[in-house]
Amino acid sequence: MNARIPIHALTGDATCAEPPVLRERGQREVFCGLTGIVWLHRKMQDAFFLVVGSRTCAHLLQSAAGVMIFAEPRFATAIIDERDLAGLADVHEELDTVVQRLLARRPDIRVLFLVGSCPSEVIKLDLSRAAERLSQIHSPAVRVLNYSGSGIETTFTEGEDACLASLVPQMAQVGSAVNEPDLLVVGSLADVVEDQFRRLFAAMGIARVAFLPSRRASELPAVGPNTRMLLAQPFLAATAKALEDRGARRIPAPYPLGVEGTQAWLMAAAETMGVDPARADAALAPARQRATQALAAARTRLAGKRIFFFPDSQLEVPLARFVARELGMVLTEVGSPYLHATHLDEERALLPAGTQLSEGQDVERQLDRCRAAAPDLVVCGLGLANPLEAEGYATKWSIELVFTPIQGFEQAGDLAALFDRPLQRRARLAA
Ligand code: SF4
C-alpha cells in the first residue's frame, strides 16, 4: 500500500457531453504485480516463478494461491533476509545456489522467471544481470528471464504485463521459425477458453493463430511485420509496445467479455484477416445464441441495479460496458488504476453517455463518493470488501473476476452470475 500526498485533478479529455475523467493520486488499495504469478504459473506448464523477496511476498502468494489445490506449484520465494538487507551477504551467490538446487530438483523447468519485489528493489539487486548470468550457466536446457512484480512499480495485473513483455525478446523473427502465426492473441486465458477461441477462429477460416503466453513458455510463436495482434486483456501496455517494436500491429477491438464484446472482438479479427463477414458471423451464431440465452435470467434480476467499480484489475471498463449494456445495470462510477490512451478506445465508445470514469485512486475520497452514490453492488479489492460489507453494501471481489475464466461466449453466463450472486446472497440474508 502506498500513502502519498493526495493530488486531485480533473482533466478535460472528454467531450462537452461527457463528465471529465477524475484523475487521483492518493492512497491506493491494490495488490502488487506478484499476484499475476497465481494464474501465470498455471498457464505456462514448463515455467517456474522464483520471487526474490521477503516473507511478506511469500505469504501474499501463498494466500492468493491457497484457494487452489496444486500438487506441486510452479512458484517459490527466495527470501532476502536481514543479512542480505544489511549488505552482509552476497545475494548473487545465494541466488545462484538456490537456482542450482531448484533446477536439479525440477528438471521439467525450461523457463525460469526471476521476479523482483520491493525488497530486491530496495537493495538495488540487479536481476537482469543475474538472469543473464544464470542463463549462461544453465543454457541451453533452461532460459532465465526477469521482470518486476514489486508493489513500488506494479499493481496487480501489471505483473502479467511485465512477465509477457519479458518474453517478447525471446520470440523468433518471422521468417526464421516454425510457428509463424498471422494472428497473435495476447493475454493469459484459461486453457478451456483458449481452446474455445481456437475452434471459433478455425470455424471462421483463420487457421494460423497463436497465443501469448503459450502453454509452453519455451515454444514461443514468431513475430514480425505481418503479425496482427488481438489483445485479450486490457492491461498489456508494455507487452503490446514491445510487440509493436517488433513490427506487430494491434487490431482495434473491445475485449471478449460478454456476448457483444466477444462478437466484436472475433469479428474485428475476421475483418483484419480478410474473412467474409457473413461467413464469420454464421460461424459464431450458435455459440452467440447460447450465450444470449445464458444471460437472460441474470438480466431480469440485475436490470436497474446500481454498481460502483473501485480501481483494481484494469478490467473495470470492459466489465462496466458489459454490465451496463447486456445486464442493464446503472454505472455510478467506474474506477481503474490506469486508462490506456488507445487500448480502451473501443470500450469507452460503448459506455453509456455520461459515465463517470476515474483513474488512479485516493481511497478515502472514493469511499465518500461510493457512499454518496449508494450503489446496490460494489466491485472492489479484498481490502475494501469487508468494511463495505459491514456497512451494508453487497460487494464483489475484483480478484475473482481475474481468476475465473470469464472471456468468450461460453463464459458469458458465468460472468453475469458473478455479479448476480452477491445480490442474491444479500437478498436471502435480508429475508
Ligand atoms: Fe508486499 Fe512488495 Fe512483496 Fe508485493 S512485492 S508482497 S507489495 S513486499
Short mmCIF file of C-alpha atoms in Angstrom, two decimals, residues 30 43 61 68 109 157 216 220 237 256 305 308 344 357 359 376 397 409:
data_model
loop_
_atom_site.label_atom_id
_atom_site.label_comp_id
_atom_site.label_asym_id
_atom_site.label_seq_id
_atom_site.Cartn_x
_atom_site.Cartn_y
_atom_site.Cartn_z
CA VAL A 30 -4.44 -2.60 -4.65
CA LYS A 43 -0.79 -21.33 -17.78
CA LEU A 61 1.48 -15.65 -2.91
CA MET A 68 -6.31 -23.62 -5.50
CA ILE A 109 11.64 -26.35 -15.86
CA THR A 157 -2.41 -7.22 -13.34
CA ARG A 216 4.91 -23.92 -23.07
CA LEU A 220 7.00 -19.16 -28.30
CA ALA A 237 0.52 -1.79 -22.41
CA PRO A 256 -14.05 -10.54 -25.29
CA LYS A 305 -29.35 -2.11 -10.11
CA PHE A 308 -19.75 1.15 -8.37
CA LEU A 344 -9.61 1.31 -24.32
CA LEU A 357 -14.64 7.38 -15.11
CA GLU A 359 -8.16 6.83 -12.95
CA ASP A 376 -26.55 -1.89 -4.87
CA TRP A 397 -14.08 -9.13 -5.12
CA PHE A 409 -19.42 -16.77 -25.40
#
